[in-house]
Amino acid sequence: MSYFTMMKGFAAAALVGATSLLALSTAAMAAPEQLTIALSGDVPTLDPSKDTSPIGLNLRLNVYNALTELGRDGEVIPQLAESWTVSDDLTEWTFKLREGVKFHDGSTMTADDVVFTTEHVLADETSPVRAFLRLVKTAEAIDDTTVKFTLVQPYAMFDRQSKYLYVMSRAYYDANGDTGYATAPIGTGPYTVAEWVKDDRMVLQAFPDYWGGEPAVKTGIFRPIPSDAARANALLSGEVDLVPSLPPSLMDMLAGNPDLKVEVAPGYRVAFLELNPDQAPFDNPKIRQAVDVAIDRVAIADQLMRGTGKATGMMIPPSNGGYDASFTPTQFDPELAKQLVQEAGYDGTPIILDYPNNNYPMANEVAQAIAGYLTSAGLQVQLNPMEFTAFFPAWVQNKLSPMYYFAFGSSQFHAETILATLYEAGGHLRHNNPEIDALVKSQRQEIDEAKKQEMISEAFRISNEDRQFLPLYDMLQVYGVKADIDYVPYPDEIVRLYTFE
């Protein structure tokens, strides 16, 4: 049975008793003029050069544009760039820009703004975006509508990678600096930032001069509501129209309401543990192996999460380029876990488990389950739940405890993001494995897809043997929306207001 067939099965099983919802007319529904969305937290910042968080994409994709974007199936499609070419050695990428694209202040976007944004990110050592541009040697404006990137090494996927570069206005930044982009930013996207009251609401207004045409949804209101139950109640009461992420435990309650649609869709994130091999007690490989075999991934995914997760042995989901179906979850072996802990001579020092408690469904319950499994194996675990706005910066800056639980995914729907971010020197890296690092660099330069896949699989195979990263389960997305709204989610759970028609 294929993964997507299984997901349909999960969705059907989870929505038993809600078949009346499926009888809704399939005819196109008019997009609402105003749409209110409940998110699990607030965006960290309005400045696109200082954020790569998944939740921040709800701002970046609606307010800004990049050279390229990804379609629903992960294909690279033009955005600010109409077309592009690459040199035979894969080191020079030349993008032809759309003409007449306007920033929100009415000024015209040119290649110089692309160059400025690139140099601005590369000069900021604190920018998380910098990791995605570190192969850029120079960016050059050939003319107003042509920009050329020269890379330090061949890279076959730079067109996909360029989606992380959200273009900023040089003139606006020169006049207003970081403060301007942090409080009243401008982009070239379909929406302007009308209001941002941190931890309360972000209001986006349709931009009438958008190059792609004024979007149908005129006002989008994003409300951070950390509590799963509170988001569900807001949907039930009509306070919000859409909740992109709901906990499995509330599915049945919501699905019984004829005014709502509650469904399961493919996701893009994999939940995992990281164990820092350079810090005690995880500098002992037996402790890392003990943690690996102590956790019952199948029970967590199928029972605790009610089938809205799928136990996995790989750090990327099936929807990503580079996925290898031959990887299987680590077998649950509690007796071996106990034996390994004893052999390692663990001294009983409490192990802190950091995790974000408001970034994905049932994080608290899964963290408690993990702690329970590890306690049964003989390890002492202390849970440290964190708001995502505190967790993510600490994760980016490598300031978390030696063990943390997180769910991470590629917004470019490819293994490249995970490999570059977690495994490659120069990315988000707490422990360097030279063998994996070499494979990551080699696959990046490989045009032959079969050879590239071999390298990607080998990198993840070594990772599983090293046990720094322990993949737990693929995270499916459960969403709820008013029945009269036609919403088709992307795998990344981000609400693209401009896709409503």
Short mmCIF file of C-alpha atoms in Angstrom, two decimals:
data_model
loop_
_atom_site.label_atom_id
_atom_site.label_comp_id
_atom_site.label_asym_id
_atom_site.label_seq_id
_atom_site.Cartn_x
_atom_site.Cartn_y
_atom_site.Cartn_z
CA MET A 1 0.00 0.00 0.00
CA SER A 2 1.38 3.44 -0.89
CA TYR A 3 1.94 6.12 1.72
CA PHE A 4 -0.71 8.40 0.24
CA THR A 5 -3.20 5.52 0.18
CA MET A 6 -2.45 4.97 3.84
CA MET A 7 -2.98 8.64 4.58
CA LYS A 8 -6.39 8.53 2.94
CA GLY A 9 -7.14 5.58 5.17
CA PHE A 10 -6.08 7.51 8.26
CA ALA A 11 -8.27 10.42 7.26
CA ALA A 12 -11.27 8.20 6.65
CA ALA A 13 -10.82 6.39 9.94
CA ALA A 14 -10.40 9.61 11.87
CA LEU A 15 -13.53 11.15 10.41
CA VAL A 16 -15.96 8.28 10.99
CA GLY A 17 -19.38 9.74 11.64
CA ALA A 18 -18.61 12.87 9.64
CA THR A 19 -19.58 11.55 6.21
CA SER A 20 -22.15 14.28 5.87
CA LEU A 21 -19.27 16.72 5.46
CA LEU A 22 -18.10 14.89 2.37
CA ALA A 23 -21.45 15.48 0.72
CA LEU A 24 -20.72 19.18 0.38
CA SER A 25 -20.99 20.48 -3.15
CA THR A 26 -17.75 20.25 -5.10
CA ALA A 27 -18.69 23.32 -7.07
CA ALA A 28 -16.27 26.21 -6.72
CA MET A 29 -17.04 28.45 -3.76
CA ALA A 30 -16.39 32.16 -3.83
CA ALA A 31 -13.40 33.23 -1.77
CA PRO A 32 -14.30 35.18 1.37
CA GLU A 33 -13.35 38.85 1.33
CA GLN A 34 -12.00 38.48 4.85
CA LEU A 35 -10.38 35.37 6.26
CA THR A 36 -9.35 34.90 9.89
CA ILE A 37 -6.78 32.19 10.58
CA ALA A 38 -5.74 30.80 13.97
CA LEU A 39 -2.05 29.88 14.22
CA SER A 40 -0.29 28.08 17.04
CA GLY A 41 1.94 31.10 17.68
CA ASP A 42 2.98 34.48 16.35
CA VAL A 43 5.48 35.20 13.61
CA PRO A 44 8.89 35.94 15.17
CA THR A 45 9.56 39.07 13.09
CA LEU A 46 8.34 41.02 10.07
CA ASP A 47 11.85 41.21 8.61
CA PRO A 48 12.29 38.45 5.99
CA SER A 49 16.08 38.56 6.28
CA LYS A 50 15.95 37.54 9.94
CA ASP A 51 13.57 34.60 9.90
CA THR A 52 13.34 31.13 8.41
CA SER A 53 10.76 29.75 10.86
CA PRO A 54 7.93 27.70 9.33
CA ILE A 55 5.24 29.76 11.05
CA GLY A 56 6.83 32.96 9.70
CA LEU A 57 6.10 31.76 6.16
CA ASN A 58 2.51 32.87 6.74
CA LEU A 59 3.95 36.39 6.59
CA ARG A 60 6.77 35.93 4.11
CA LEU A 61 4.82 34.13 1.39
CA ASN A 62 1.98 36.65 1.48
CA VAL A 63 3.90 39.92 1.87
CA TYR A 64 7.12 39.21 -0.03
CA ASN A 65 8.24 37.56 -3.25
CA ALA A 66 11.36 35.56 -4.06
CA LEU A 67 12.88 34.81 -7.45
CA THR A 68 11.12 31.45 -7.55
CA GLU A 69 8.46 29.62 -5.60
CA LEU A 70 7.28 26.04 -5.26
CA GLY A 71 4.04 24.67 -6.60
CA ARG A 72 1.75 22.44 -4.63
CA ASP A 73 3.65 19.35 -5.80
CA GLY A 74 7.08 20.82 -5.11
CA GLU A 75 7.93 21.92 -8.64
CA VAL A 76 10.02 25.09 -9.07
CA ILE A 77 7.98 27.82 -10.79
CA PRO A 78 8.72 31.47 -11.66
CA GLN A 79 7.88 34.28 -9.28
CA LEU A 80 9.89 37.51 -9.57
CA ALA A 81 12.06 35.73 -12.11
CA GLU A 82 10.32 34.99 -15.40
CA SER A 83 13.08 32.64 -16.52
CA TRP A 84 16.65 31.62 -15.73
CA THR A 85 19.68 29.92 -17.20
CA VAL A 86 22.69 28.15 -15.71
CA SER A 87 26.23 27.67 -16.95
CA ASP A 88 27.46 24.21 -17.89
CA ASP A 89 29.56 24.03 -14.73
CA LEU A 90 26.55 24.95 -12.53
CA THR A 91 28.33 27.95 -10.96
CA GLU A 92 26.62 30.86 -12.76
CA TRP A 93 22.87 31.34 -12.53
CA THR A 94 21.27 34.21 -14.46
CA PHE A 95 17.69 35.26 -13.69
CA LYS A 96 15.51 37.43 -15.95
CA LEU A 97 13.15 39.49 -13.79
CA ARG A 98 9.58 40.56 -14.46
CA GLU A 99 9.24 44.15 -15.58
CA GLY A 100 7.13 46.70 -13.73
CA VAL A 101 6.96 44.91 -10.38
CA LYS A 102 6.05 47.37 -7.61
CA PHE A 103 7.01 47.50 -3.98
CA HIS A 104 4.23 48.40 -1.58
CA ASP A 105 5.40 52.02 -1.48
CA GLY A 106 4.93 52.29 -5.25
CA SER A 107 8.60 52.15 -6.22
CA THR A 108 9.77 49.76 -8.92
CA MET A 109 11.69 46.63 -8.02
CA THR A 110 14.92 46.11 -10.00
CA ALA A 111 17.87 43.74 -10.10
CA ASP A 112 19.70 46.13 -7.77
CA ASP A 113 17.19 45.27 -5.02
CA VAL A 114 17.94 41.57 -5.50
CA VAL A 115 21.66 42.28 -5.21
CA PHE A 116 21.09 44.42 -2.12
CA THR A 117 19.01 41.74 -0.40
CA THR A 118 21.63 39.09 -1.14
CA GLU A 119 24.49 41.20 0.20
CA HIS A 120 22.42 42.30 3.20
CA VAL A 121 21.76 38.68 4.23
CA LEU A 122 25.33 37.54 3.65
CA ALA A 123 26.70 40.44 5.71
CA ASP A 124 24.46 39.63 8.68
CA GLU A 125 26.08 36.80 10.62
CA THR A 126 22.95 36.46 12.77
CA SER A 127 20.62 35.92 9.81
CA PRO A 128 19.27 32.35 9.56
CA VAL A 129 18.70 33.00 5.83
CA ARG A 130 22.46 33.23 5.39
CA ALA A 131 22.78 29.45 5.62
CA PHE A 132 20.75 29.09 2.42
CA LEU A 133 22.91 31.59 0.51
CA ARG A 134 26.34 30.59 1.72
CA LEU A 135 27.29 29.20 -1.70
CA VAL A 136 26.83 32.65 -3.27
CA LYS A 137 30.14 34.29 -4.09
CA THR A 138 28.71 37.38 -5.84
CA ALA A 139 25.40 38.78 -7.03
CA GLU A 140 25.56 41.20 -9.95
CA ALA A 141 22.92 43.38 -11.62
CA ILE A 142 23.57 43.01 -15.36
CA ASP A 143 20.77 45.48 -16.06
CA ASP A 144 17.51 46.48 -14.33
CA THR A 145 15.85 43.16 -15.09
CA THR A 146 18.78 40.73 -15.08
CA VAL A 147 20.74 39.45 -12.11
CA LYS A 148 23.61 36.95 -12.13
CA PHE A 149 24.71 34.84 -9.18
CA THR A 150 28.19 33.34 -9.15
CA LEU A 151 28.58 30.43 -6.74
CA VAL A 152 31.66 29.15 -4.94
CA GLN A 153 30.94 25.63 -6.12
CA PRO A 154 28.57 23.89 -8.56
CA TYR A 155 25.00 23.65 -7.32
CA ALA A 156 22.33 21.93 -9.38
CA MET A 157 19.40 23.20 -7.27
CA PHE A 158 20.09 26.91 -6.87
CA ASP A 159 16.81 27.76 -8.61
CA ARG A 160 15.01 25.91 -5.81
CA GLN A 161 17.22 27.43 -3.14
CA SER A 162 16.53 30.96 -4.39
CA LYS A 163 13.01 30.74 -2.95
CA TYR A 164 14.53 31.64 0.44
CA LEU A 165 15.64 35.08 -0.79
CA TYR A 166 12.66 37.39 -0.19
CA VAL A 167 13.48 40.61 -2.00
CA MET A 168 13.72 43.81 0.03
CA SER A 169 13.90 47.42 -1.19
CA ARG A 170 17.34 48.98 -1.04
CA ALA A 171 15.91 52.51 -1.00
CA TYR A 172 13.43 51.73 1.77
CA TYR A 173 16.09 50.03 3.88
CA ASP A 174 18.53 52.92 3.37
CA ALA A 175 15.85 55.32 4.61
CA ASN A 176 14.41 53.22 7.44
CA GLY A 177 16.96 50.54 8.36
CA ASP A 178 16.25 47.43 10.39
CA THR A 179 13.59 49.27 12.39
CA GLY A 180 11.58 49.97 9.25
CA TYR A 181 11.52 46.33 8.23
CA ALA A 182 10.79 45.21 11.78
CA THR A 183 7.80 47.51 12.22
CA ALA A 184 6.42 48.64 8.84
CA PRO A 185 7.96 46.48 6.11
CA ILE A 186 7.35 46.62 2.39
CA GLY A 187 7.65 43.83 -0.14
CA THR A 188 6.43 43.06 -3.64
CA GLY A 189 3.93 40.40 -2.53
CA PRO A 190 0.14 40.29 -2.88
CA TYR A 191 -0.46 41.68 0.63
CA THR A 192 0.74 44.60 2.72
CA VAL A 193 1.14 44.57 6.50
CA ALA A 194 -1.72 46.73 7.74
CA GLU A 195 -1.22 45.99 11.44
CA TRP A 196 0.83 43.78 13.73
CA VAL A 197 0.02 43.61 17.41
CA LYS A 198 2.49 41.05 18.70
CA ASP A 199 0.91 37.96 20.23
CA ASP A 200 -2.57 39.24 19.33
CA ARG A 201 -3.04 39.66 15.56
CA MET A 202 -1.39 40.32 12.23
CA VAL A 203 -3.61 41.98 9.62
CA LEU A 204 -2.70 41.77 5.94
CA GLN A 205 -4.41 43.87 3.27
CA ALA A 206 -4.60 43.02 -0.45
CA PHE A 207 -2.15 45.06 -2.55
CA PRO A 208 -4.09 46.49 -5.52
CA ASP A 209 -0.96 46.97 -7.65
CA TYR A 210 0.34 43.44 -7.21
CA TRP A 211 1.96 42.22 -10.43
CA GLY A 212 -0.08 39.02 -10.33
CA GLY A 213 -3.39 40.86 -9.91
CA GLU A 214 -5.20 41.89 -6.76
CA PRO A 215 -6.10 38.74 -4.77
CA ALA A 216 -9.69 37.73 -4.05
CA VAL A 217 -9.27 37.66 -0.26
CA LYS A 218 -9.00 41.34 0.61
CA THR A 219 -8.12 41.02 4.30
CA GLY A 220 -6.29 38.24 6.07
CA ILE A 221 -6.16 38.21 9.86
CA PHE A 222 -3.70 35.83 11.53
CA ARG A 223 -4.32 35.27 15.22
CA PRO A 224 -1.77 33.47 17.43
CA ILE A 225 -3.65 31.09 19.72
CA PRO A 226 -1.14 28.75 21.41
CA SER A 227 -3.68 26.46 23.06
CA ASP A 228 -4.96 23.60 20.88
CA ALA A 229 -8.32 23.64 22.64
CA ALA A 230 -8.63 27.40 22.32
CA ARG A 231 -8.00 27.22 18.55
CA ALA A 232 -10.64 24.52 18.21
CA ASN A 233 -13.14 26.51 20.27
CA ALA A 234 -12.45 29.62 18.19
CA LEU A 235 -13.35 27.63 15.08
CA LEU A 236 -16.49 26.23 16.69
CA SER A 237 -17.66 29.66 17.82
CA GLY A 238 -17.02 31.25 14.43
CA GLU A 239 -14.35 33.51 15.84
CA VAL A 240 -11.94 32.20 13.19
CA ASP A 241 -12.53 30.69 9.75
CA LEU A 242 -9.56 28.38 9.42
CA VAL A 243 -7.23 26.43 11.70
CA PRO A 244 -4.36 24.90 9.68
CA SER A 245 -3.16 22.74 12.56
CA LEU A 246 -5.46 20.86 14.94
CA PRO A 247 -4.71 18.16 17.53
CA PRO A 248 -5.98 14.66 16.68
CA SER A 249 -7.77 14.47 20.03
CA LEU A 250 -10.25 17.15 18.96
CA MET A 251 -11.01 15.82 15.49
CA ASP A 252 -14.16 13.90 16.38
CA MET A 253 -15.67 16.80 18.32
CA LEU A 254 -15.16 19.23 15.45
CA ALA A 255 -16.10 16.81 12.69
CA GLY A 256 -19.54 16.39 14.23
CA ASN A 257 -20.38 20.02 13.43
CA PRO A 258 -22.07 20.32 10.00
CA ASP A 259 -20.78 23.89 9.63
CA LEU A 260 -17.16 22.70 9.59
CA LYS A 261 -14.84 20.55 7.52
CA VAL A 262 -12.14 18.65 9.39
CA GLU A 263 -9.69 16.67 7.28
CA VAL A 264 -6.24 15.07 7.20
CA ALA A 265 -3.73 15.95 4.49
CA PRO A 266 -0.09 15.11 3.68
CA GLY A 267 2.46 16.99 5.76
CA TYR A 268 6.07 18.01 5.30
CA ARG A 269 7.62 17.66 8.74
CA VAL A 270 9.32 14.81 10.55
CA ALA A 271 9.35 14.74 14.34
CA PHE A 272 12.75 13.79 15.73
CA LEU A 273 15.12 13.87 18.68
CA GLU A 274 18.61 15.31 18.50
CA LEU A 275 21.20 13.91 20.91
CA ASN A 276 24.39 15.96 20.98
CA PRO A 277 27.30 13.47 20.72
CA ASP A 278 29.72 16.06 22.07
CA GLN A 279 27.96 16.42 25.43
CA ALA A 280 27.29 13.98 28.26
CA PRO A 281 25.65 11.59 28.48
CA PHE A 282 25.24 11.35 24.70
CA ASP A 283 28.98 11.27 24.10
CA ASN A 284 28.52 7.60 24.97
CA PRO A 285 27.13 5.81 21.87
CA LYS A 286 25.40 3.24 24.08
CA ILE A 287 23.24 5.95 25.61
CA ARG A 288 22.29 7.21 22.14
CA GLN A 289 21.39 3.68 21.08
CA ALA A 290 19.42 3.17 24.27
CA VAL A 291 17.31 6.25 23.58
CA ASP A 292 16.79 5.08 19.99
CA VAL A 293 15.47 1.61 20.85
CA ALA A 294 13.57 2.72 23.99
CA ILE A 295 10.90 4.64 22.05
CA ASP A 296 7.88 2.89 20.56
CA ARG A 297 7.37 4.99 17.45
CA VAL A 298 4.46 2.93 16.15
CA ALA A 299 2.51 3.33 19.40
CA ILE A 300 3.09 7.10 19.38
CA ALA A 301 2.02 7.53 15.74
CA ASP A 302 -0.87 5.07 15.57
CA GLN A 303 -2.32 5.23 19.07
CA LEU A 304 -1.33 8.45 20.82
CA MET A 305 -1.67 10.52 17.63
CA ARG A 306 -4.65 8.53 16.33
CA GLY A 307 -3.08 7.77 13.00
CA THR A 308 -2.14 11.36 12.19
CA GLY A 309 1.52 10.38 12.33
CA LYS A 310 3.44 7.56 10.66
CA ALA A 311 6.46 5.92 12.31
CA THR A 312 9.55 6.55 10.21
CA GLY A 313 13.23 5.77 9.92
CA MET A 314 14.15 8.77 7.78
CA MET A 315 14.54 12.48 8.49
CA ILE A 316 12.42 13.49 5.47
CA PRO A 317 8.80 12.53 4.59
CA PRO A 318 7.63 10.70 1.44
CA SER A 319 6.54 13.96 -0.17
CA ASN A 320 10.17 15.17 -0.34
CA GLY A 321 12.68 14.71 -3.11
CA GLY A 322 15.35 12.30 -1.88
CA TYR A 323 12.98 10.08 0.11
CA ASP A 324 13.98 6.41 0.26
CA ALA A 325 11.20 3.95 1.10
CA SER A 326 13.71 1.29 2.17
CA PHE A 327 14.31 3.11 5.46
CA THR A 328 12.28 1.63 8.31
CA PRO A 329 11.63 2.80 11.89
CA THR A 330 13.95 1.61 14.65
CA GLN A 331 12.52 -1.50 16.30
CA PHE A 332 11.16 -0.90 19.81
CA ASP A 333 13.28 -2.96 22.24
CA PRO A 334 12.82 -1.86 25.88
CA GLU A 335 14.94 -4.67 27.30
CA LEU A 336 17.91 -3.79 25.11
CA ALA A 337 17.47 -0.14 26.12
CA LYS A 338 17.76 -1.07 29.82
CA GLN A 339 20.81 -3.22 29.15
CA LEU A 340 22.57 -0.45 27.23
CA VAL A 341 21.92 2.11 29.96
CA GLN A 342 23.42 -0.23 32.54
CA GLU A 343 26.44 -1.02 30.35
CA ALA A 344 27.04 2.69 29.76
CA GLY A 345 27.37 3.34 33.48
CA TYR A 346 24.82 6.17 33.47
CA ASP A 347 25.17 8.07 36.76
CA GLY A 348 21.57 9.24 37.11
CA THR A 349 22.16 12.89 36.21
CA PRO A 350 18.81 14.31 34.99
CA ILE A 351 18.61 14.80 31.24
CA ILE A 352 16.68 17.86 30.09
CA LEU A 353 14.35 17.46 27.10
CA ASP A 354 13.69 20.82 25.42
CA TYR A 355 10.73 21.09 23.05
CA PRO A 356 8.33 23.71 21.66
CA ASN A 357 4.92 23.21 23.22
CA ASN A 358 2.87 25.30 20.76
CA ASN A 359 4.33 24.59 17.33
CA TYR A 360 2.78 21.26 16.38
CA PRO A 361 -0.07 19.04 17.61
CA MET A 362 0.21 17.02 20.80
CA ALA A 363 3.78 18.12 21.50
CA ASN A 364 3.23 17.90 25.26
CA GLU A 365 1.70 14.43 25.07
CA VAL A 366 4.46 13.08 22.82
CA ALA A 367 7.18 14.63 24.98
CA GLN A 368 5.62 13.00 28.04
CA ALA A 369 5.50 9.66 26.22
CA ILE A 370 9.17 9.97 25.24
CA ALA A 371 10.09 10.79 28.83
CA GLY A 372 8.10 7.77 30.00
CA TYR A 373 9.91 5.42 27.62
CA LEU A 374 13.32 6.77 28.64
CA THR A 375 12.47 6.56 32.33
CA SER A 376 11.51 2.92 31.85
CA ALA A 377 14.94 2.37 30.31
CA GLY A 378 16.62 3.78 33.41
CA LEU A 379 17.25 7.38 32.36
CA GLN A 380 16.11 10.40 34.38
CA VAL A 381 14.36 12.93 32.15
CA GLN A 382 13.25 16.46 32.96
CA LEU A 383 10.80 18.06 30.51
CA ASN A 384 11.38 21.67 29.50
CA PRO A 385 8.42 22.94 27.41
CA MET A 386 9.11 26.26 25.64
CA GLU A 387 7.06 28.73 23.63
CA PHE A 388 8.09 28.44 19.99
CA THR A 389 9.18 32.08 19.92
CA ALA A 390 11.75 31.15 22.58
CA PHE A 391 12.60 27.69 21.28
CA PHE A 392 13.32 28.57 17.65
CA PRO A 393 15.96 31.29 18.24
CA ALA A 394 17.67 29.00 20.75
CA TRP A 395 17.61 26.21 18.17
CA VAL A 396 19.07 28.46 15.47
CA GLN A 397 21.83 29.63 17.81
CA ASN A 398 22.57 26.11 19.14
CA LYS A 399 21.65 27.07 22.69
CA LEU A 400 19.31 24.17 23.45
CA SER A 401 19.99 21.33 25.85
CA PRO A 402 21.93 18.27 24.61
CA MET A 403 18.59 16.54 23.90
CA TYR A 404 15.60 18.19 22.27
CA TYR A 405 12.40 17.11 20.50
CA PHE A 406 11.37 19.07 17.41
CA ALA A 407 9.49 18.69 14.13
CA PHE A 408 11.31 20.12 11.16
CA GLY A 409 10.59 20.03 7.45
CA SER A 410 11.78 21.34 4.14
CA SER A 411 9.78 24.23 2.81
CA GLN A 412 11.44 23.49 -0.51
CA PHE A 413 10.13 19.89 -0.30
CA HIS A 414 13.56 18.32 -0.77
CA ALA A 415 16.20 16.55 1.32
CA GLU A 416 18.61 19.37 0.49
CA THR A 417 17.13 21.61 3.19
CA ILE A 418 17.50 19.01 5.94
CA LEU A 419 20.99 17.98 4.84
CA ALA A 420 22.26 21.56 4.52
CA THR A 421 20.64 22.77 7.74
CA LEU A 422 21.31 19.88 10.11
CA TYR A 423 24.31 18.02 8.72
CA GLU A 424 26.61 20.32 6.77
CA ALA A 425 29.41 22.41 8.21
CA GLY A 426 28.32 26.03 7.99
CA GLY A 427 24.67 25.22 8.63
CA HIS A 428 22.85 24.60 11.90
CA LEU A 429 25.34 22.07 13.22
CA ARG A 430 26.22 20.89 16.72
CA HIS A 431 28.39 17.93 15.71
CA ASN A 432 30.25 17.48 12.44
CA ASN A 433 30.44 14.12 10.70
CA PRO A 434 32.97 14.60 7.86
CA GLU A 435 31.62 11.61 5.92
CA ILE A 436 28.09 13.01 5.84
CA ASP A 437 29.41 16.50 5.10
CA ALA A 438 31.25 15.19 2.02
CA LEU A 439 28.14 13.38 0.76
CA VAL A 440 26.00 16.49 1.20
CA LYS A 441 28.41 18.53 -0.88
CA SER A 442 28.73 15.85 -3.55
CA GLN A 443 25.00 15.34 -4.06
CA ARG A 444 24.59 19.07 -4.48
CA GLN A 445 26.77 18.99 -7.58
CA GLU A 446 25.26 15.85 -9.08
CA ILE A 447 22.89 16.20 -12.03
CA ASP A 448 22.20 12.47 -12.43
CA GLU A 449 19.14 11.87 -10.21
CA ALA A 450 19.94 8.20 -9.50
CA LYS A 451 23.46 9.04 -8.33
CA LYS A 452 22.13 11.96 -6.28
CA GLN A 453 19.64 9.64 -4.59
CA GLU A 454 22.39 7.16 -3.71
CA MET A 455 24.35 9.92 -1.98
CA ILE A 456 21.33 11.22 -0.10
CA SER A 457 20.38 7.73 1.09
CA GLU A 458 23.93 7.01 2.20
CA ALA A 459 24.07 10.25 4.19
CA PHE A 460 20.88 9.40 6.06
CA ARG A 461 22.04 5.80 6.55
CA ILE A 462 25.21 7.01 8.26
CA SER A 463 23.12 9.43 10.31
CA ASN A 464 20.95 6.58 11.58
CA GLU A 465 24.05 4.59 12.55
CA ASP A 466 25.55 7.60 14.34
CA ARG A 467 22.25 8.31 16.16
CA GLN A 468 22.73 12.03 16.57
CA PHE A 469 19.33 12.49 14.93
CA LEU A 470 16.56 10.02 15.70
CA PRO A 471 13.60 10.26 13.29
CA LEU A 472 10.36 9.43 15.09
CA TYR A 473 7.31 9.96 12.86
CA ASP A 474 6.07 11.72 9.75
CA MET A 475 3.65 14.42 10.83
CA LEU A 476 0.41 14.59 8.85
CA GLN A 477 -1.63 17.78 9.01
CA VAL A 478 -5.10 17.97 10.50
CA TYR A 479 -6.98 21.13 9.61
CA GLY A 480 -10.41 22.60 10.22
CA VAL A 481 -12.23 25.18 8.12
CA LYS A 482 -15.74 26.55 7.74
CA ALA A 483 -17.73 24.34 5.41
CA ASP A 484 -18.45 27.12 2.93
CA ILE A 485 -14.76 27.88 2.35
CA ASP A 486 -12.87 26.00 -0.36
CA TYR A 487 -9.44 25.37 1.16
CA VAL A 488 -6.85 23.00 -0.29
CA PRO A 489 -3.74 22.97 1.92
CA TYR A 490 -0.15 22.77 0.78
CA PRO A 491 1.99 20.10 2.51
CA ASP A 492 3.79 22.81 4.52
CA GLU A 493 0.58 23.93 6.31
CA ILE A 494 1.18 27.56 5.32
CA VAL A 495 -1.88 29.65 4.39
CA ARG A 496 -1.30 31.35 1.06
CA LEU A 497 -4.09 33.92 0.98
CA TYR A 498 -3.52 34.62 -2.70
CA THR A 499 -4.45 31.04 -3.72
CA PHE A 500 -8.13 31.47 -2.81
CA GLU A 501 -10.30 32.18 -5.85
#
